[in-house]
Amino acid sequence: MSKTATASHAALSRRPILGLPVVDFDWESAFAFAAEALSRPGGQTLLSFLNANNANLMMRDGDYRDVLSRHIVFPDGHGVDLASYIFYGAMFPANLNGTDFVPALLTYVERPLRVAMIGARPDVLARAAENFRKHAPWHEFLPVSDGFFDRENSRQILAGVRALNADVLLVAMGSPGQEKWVDAHVGPKDARLVITVGALFDFVAGEFPRAPKLLRRLRLEWFFRLAIEPRRMWRRYVLGNPLFLCHVVWHKLSGRAREATADTSLRTGTS
């Protein structure tokens, strides 16, 4: 993130969750923030998401925590909502998970954008790009690479992004790898807005079904994913959710939440 962007983001309203500042926007404020980032000349915004699984990874991986601290982080899911309630007596205004936020942002921004895409399997990437074109046909969706490229070729991959003159770069390579890769390799010349999006391409391509709207409104999409993919997701949810709650309770009882609040100004502002 450039120095200009870092300075302009300093006044954002945030709530520390397990020591990591998480932006507490409602939907309209989140859209306005992202749209403004896309119009800022010479700057770059790196946007990631914190859910219970990512928080567990962060608690045992200091490098990952450091990377996230350099990104703008949005709240994702019921777990961080519960943590916010325990720490501050209120849930986040909106569940700004990437699977919902990115398609909605693409609808919100009426100015045609060039959207570069890296991640997933080649067939999934192609289908996701095609479905994005149907969703928001006034934007250009430009697949650059699947997510299984040799990391030694990162410079070549990003040279392809720069050649496209992209406004947005979506990176879907799983956490913590995608955030670390963006932090290590992506620069301001690659795109003004860079978003790490996890399994978004799989959902957009129809590889995985979305949860019913009721479960999504209740912020229980994790339960649906566990039900349809128990062998792949049981460790993340059956073991991971209680572990996350243990981290939250310990953080609360140890007084670290109060320390984090004292160290981080919860100011309301815009970039």
Steps between C-alpha positions, in 0.01 A plus 500: 500500500640841411581764763220719363246223533627407849458856620151534353388174662620600847167662595284197422272381779620158620449247776798287605413129488764292676732795454433551128315819396186414297302772321144542625324630189140446404439393140463850356816624671693196379391558140584870522844422646584252223370730227711785636806273509444423132497870413808597702791575263832341587378314806422138575269329746552139610175352629467171691245335727509357853289200591537249782728272298729784393513622859612155617773504235604848609528395864771245420665676206657834590603568141139465388385738775760754386378471140136551597596803709621665178170431321155648541308216667123447475296278738386164363249278676330433829821423690649848476152643568487303824851614588398862439198456728713346775764773478287808423136412569396529134531292186650642183255707292533264203636158410735617225615156388673495163255257341222758535699822505697463176203425268299774671787748460521417130131584470541818704784644288347624176825620343643219281788325673772264387504213749800265497453156656756257647410175672305173506535223238518606134148375420354663810677828423358502147144428617524761775610765248212408269244517781642832620451633146134399515465657846658837411547518121625861503826385664781300336600180682850388410629161621877520546598169660363212701612478861743213452781681320859464615551780753846554348310638199320769699673783314384365166145457628486858623656628179191355334279690745681828432466447125122492547497839678261352755297708745425204728699185571315205657726235653345164595773271632385418853613638834759575618680446166303756299549783750870424540548483123326833445701661778829368363450552128218736403590867459314825430552465124305171494154633596343771712283255692626150585261261674585155637185298444556139614246264343308773315582368152373154598167649608466728197587209267234281663760256629354530851138596578421798721304458819129590498437871556355439847822340622701779343288764674559315828874494417501120514632419154779306669239248623377442144855450372566249777181312412585463130876449539546334841824318417671815374354751744467316832841603626441866415160518666461217754846561646565853376188675630549390864869589472409848378260547793775390738729766353226763540417406860867487600559836333206648688592353838865594469411864441666510158184628333509809722866555419430472127216749530726746678767462231265531202289809444146398411438815302231542244632637175560441134817466300 
